[in-house]
Amino acid sequence: MALPRTLRMFNVFVDGVSFVDQALELKLPKIAMKTEEYTGAGMLGPVKLLKAIEALEIEHTYNGPIKEIVAGFGAEKHDASLLRFMGSYSEEGSGTDQAVEITVRGRHNEFDQGDAKAGENGNWKVKSDLTYYKQTVNGEVWLEIDVVHKIFIVMGVDRLAAHRKNIGL
């Protein structure tokens, strides 16, 4: 019997610096294809045509401002900051664990400093716009997206290889 996987522990690294015990929460990137409905003459209904990938972003929350993250705020380079999530999931039905690593590159473009209340831990939220995303599960790359370098690999299949070849790349 399979039971739901539970995130037991996680760590966040920003530009190689570990924030174990300081990172409170991550809103991992939503991965979605941008599509457009098309209904041609004589078609019974619409077909969703692939156009691109939706914009990628990640939100990460800490209990107060962090110097290393503020240092990358509004950087000129689109991939100035490297953020890595490492999670350990368990499935109690089988007693197995699963290592999930998500590596992203982008820049920190929004800080939500939350409310300041004496005697309470804060919620300092950072939103980072991304141009690179890679998801690895138990050492196997499941998904890799590099918007600038035209890389889109899903479960080992390079979905843009023919298109790069067609334009001489």
Tab-separated table of C-alpha atoms in Angstrom:
chain	number	residue	atom	x	y	z
A	1	MET	CA	0.000	0.000	0.000
A	2	ALA	CA	1.424	3.367	-0.995
A	3	LEU	CA	0.991	6.269	1.376
A	4	PRO	CA	1.564	9.947	0.569
A	5	ARG	CA	5.138	11.191	0.557
A	6	THR	CA	5.985	13.562	3.398
A	7	LEU	CA	8.725	16.162	3.284
A	8	ARG	CA	10.762	15.251	6.373
A	9	MET	CA	13.617	17.729	6.071
A	10	PHE	CA	14.876	20.318	3.646
A	11	ASN	CA	17.691	22.756	3.184
A	12	VAL	CA	18.086	25.850	1.055
A	13	PHE	CA	21.382	27.092	-0.339
A	14	VAL	CA	21.696	30.572	-1.826
A	15	ASP	CA	24.901	31.109	-3.774
A	16	GLY	CA	26.424	28.136	-1.954
A	17	VAL	CA	25.517	29.321	1.572
A	18	SER	CA	23.367	26.905	3.595
A	19	PHE	CA	20.274	28.257	5.343
A	20	VAL	CA	19.313	25.081	7.171
A	21	ASP	CA	17.242	26.035	10.250
A	22	GLN	CA	16.775	29.581	8.847
A	23	ALA	CA	14.645	28.908	5.768
A	24	LEU	CA	11.023	28.618	6.810
A	25	GLU	CA	9.239	27.832	3.568
A	26	LEU	CA	9.640	27.648	-0.198
A	27	LYS	CA	6.997	28.093	-2.827
A	28	LEU	CA	8.613	25.994	-5.509
A	29	PRO	CA	8.299	27.112	-9.136
A	30	LYS	CA	5.111	26.385	-10.999
A	31	ILE	CA	6.035	24.665	-14.265
A	32	ALA	CA	3.461	25.342	-16.973
A	33	MET	CA	3.392	25.494	-20.731
A	34	LYS	CA	2.035	28.607	-22.391
A	35	THR	CA	-0.602	27.544	-24.905
A	36	GLU	CA	-3.005	29.159	-27.324
A	37	GLU	CA	-6.331	27.751	-28.426
A	38	TYR	CA	-6.698	27.108	-32.137
A	39	THR	CA	-9.841	26.079	-33.948
A	40	GLY	CA	-9.500	25.777	-37.692
A	41	ALA	CA	-12.257	25.462	-40.281
A	42	GLY	CA	-14.122	22.205	-39.902
A	43	MET	CA	-12.564	21.314	-36.517
A	44	LEU	CA	-14.962	19.952	-33.913
A	45	GLY	CA	-13.230	21.822	-31.095
A	46	PRO	CA	-10.082	23.685	-30.139
A	47	VAL	CA	-6.551	22.325	-29.889
A	48	LYS	CA	-4.125	23.923	-27.459
A	49	LEU	CA	-0.953	24.800	-29.370
A	50	LEU	CA	2.330	25.007	-27.469
A	51	LYS	CA	3.863	28.486	-27.588
A	52	ALA	CA	6.480	28.653	-24.819
A	53	ILE	CA	6.952	28.058	-21.132
A	54	GLU	CA	5.305	30.307	-18.564
A	55	ALA	CA	7.550	32.614	-16.550
A	56	LEU	CA	9.399	30.809	-13.747
A	57	GLU	CA	9.681	32.178	-10.226
A	58	ILE	CA	10.388	30.923	-6.739
A	59	GLU	CA	9.429	32.383	-3.382
A	60	HIS	CA	11.485	31.656	-0.294
A	61	THR	CA	10.768	32.733	3.284
A	62	TYR	CA	13.104	33.341	6.228
A	63	ASN	CA	12.570	34.815	9.687
A	64	GLY	CA	14.492	38.013	8.912
A	65	PRO	CA	16.657	39.744	6.307
A	66	ILE	CA	19.770	37.916	5.125
A	67	LYS	CA	22.819	39.803	3.909
A	68	GLU	CA	23.811	37.255	1.246
A	69	ILE	CA	20.365	37.429	-0.359
A	70	VAL	CA	20.072	41.206	-0.219
A	71	ALA	CA	23.466	41.394	-1.987
A	72	GLY	CA	21.899	39.841	-5.111
A	73	PHE	CA	18.857	42.132	-5.174
A	74	GLY	CA	18.145	43.643	-8.611
A	75	ALA	CA	21.381	42.328	-10.141
A	76	GLU	CA	22.086	43.247	-13.758
A	77	LYS	CA	22.641	39.632	-14.838
A	78	HIS	CA	19.491	37.535	-15.377
A	79	ASP	CA	21.004	34.509	-13.594
A	80	ALA	CA	23.069	36.264	-10.950
A	81	SER	CA	21.905	34.088	-8.046
A	82	LEU	CA	21.947	30.318	-7.610
A	83	LEU	CA	19.371	28.778	-5.299
A	84	ARG	CA	19.234	25.080	-4.446
A	85	PHE	CA	16.494	23.239	-2.576
A	86	MET	CA	17.330	19.809	-1.186
A	87	GLY	CA	14.444	17.857	0.257
A	88	SER	CA	14.123	14.429	1.822
A	89	TYR	CA	10.702	12.841	1.408
A	90	SER	CA	9.553	9.638	3.089
A	91	GLU	CA	6.836	7.170	2.176
A	92	GLU	CA	5.765	5.294	5.273
A	93	GLY	CA	3.950	2.487	3.440
A	94	SER	CA	7.210	1.161	2.032
A	95	GLY	CA	9.645	2.811	4.436
A	96	THR	CA	11.506	4.385	1.521
A	97	ASP	CA	12.959	7.843	1.174
A	98	GLN	CA	13.278	10.071	-1.860
A	99	ALA	CA	15.890	12.784	-2.434
A	100	VAL	CA	14.582	15.755	-4.405
A	101	GLU	CA	16.907	18.532	-5.515
A	102	ILE	CA	15.749	21.635	-7.339
A	103	THR	CA	18.421	23.984	-8.638
A	104	VAL	CA	17.442	27.364	-10.073
A	105	ARG	CA	19.218	30.462	-11.346
A	106	GLY	CA	17.749	33.936	-11.521
A	107	ARG	CA	17.705	37.190	-9.627
A	108	HIS	CA	15.990	38.379	-6.483
A	109	ASN	CA	13.538	41.084	-7.535
A	110	GLU	CA	11.120	41.402	-4.635
A	111	PHE	CA	11.365	41.494	-0.843
A	112	ASP	CA	8.247	41.385	1.321
A	113	GLN	CA	9.494	42.299	4.770
A	114	GLY	CA	6.237	41.433	6.506
A	115	ASP	CA	5.145	42.802	9.864
A	116	ALA	CA	7.476	43.738	12.703
A	117	LYS	CA	6.186	42.728	16.134
A	118	ALA	CA	8.248	42.672	19.304
A	119	GLY	CA	8.862	39.160	20.589
A	120	GLU	CA	7.750	37.436	17.378
A	121	ASN	CA	9.681	35.766	14.601
A	122	GLY	CA	9.305	37.620	11.341
A	123	ASN	CA	8.452	36.428	7.857
A	124	TRP	CA	10.872	37.873	5.331
A	125	LYS	CA	9.818	36.741	1.863
A	126	VAL	CA	11.941	36.841	-1.256
A	127	LYS	CA	10.670	36.423	-4.807
A	128	SER	CA	13.214	35.443	-7.434
A	129	ASP	CA	12.545	35.496	-11.175
A	130	LEU	CA	14.191	32.514	-12.854
A	131	THR	CA	15.744	31.667	-16.197
A	132	TYR	CA	17.054	28.200	-15.231
A	133	TYR	CA	15.390	25.242	-13.506
A	134	LYS	CA	16.589	21.695	-12.894
A	135	GLN	CA	14.797	18.972	-10.922
A	136	THR	CA	16.679	15.850	-9.872
A	137	VAL	CA	15.018	12.960	-8.021
A	138	ASN	CA	17.216	10.256	-6.478
A	139	GLY	CA	20.070	11.313	-8.762
A	140	GLU	CA	18.013	11.184	-11.999
A	141	VAL	CA	17.335	14.449	-13.865
A	142	TRP	CA	13.599	14.667	-14.467
A	143	LEU	CA	13.356	18.174	-15.864
A	144	GLU	CA	15.810	20.841	-17.035
A	145	ILE	CA	14.814	24.203	-18.477
A	146	ASP	CA	17.245	26.915	-19.529
A	147	VAL	CA	15.230	29.718	-21.096
A	148	VAL	CA	18.196	31.717	-22.421
A	149	HIS	CA	20.169	28.751	-23.801
A	150	LYS	CA	17.118	27.050	-25.354
A	151	ILE	CA	17.291	23.870	-23.263
A	152	PHE	CA	14.106	21.934	-22.492
A	153	ILE	CA	14.759	18.354	-21.353
A	154	VAL	CA	11.994	16.197	-19.878
A	155	MET	CA	12.870	12.743	-18.490
A	156	GLY	CA	15.973	12.598	-20.712
A	157	VAL	CA	14.213	13.764	-23.897
A	158	ASP	CA	15.602	17.000	-25.366
A	159	ARG	CA	12.417	18.571	-26.711
A	160	LEU	CA	14.251	21.450	-28.456
A	161	ALA	CA	17.159	19.533	-30.060
A	162	ALA	CA	15.591	19.478	-33.557
A	163	HIS	CA	14.605	23.139	-33.338
A	164	ARG	CA	18.135	24.217	-32.300
A	165	LYS	CA	19.513	22.182	-35.204
A	166	ASN	CA	17.010	23.777	-37.603
A	167	ILE	CA	18.266	27.265	-36.757
A	168	GLY	CA	21.953	26.354	-36.854
A	169	LEU	CA	22.682	26.042	-33.144
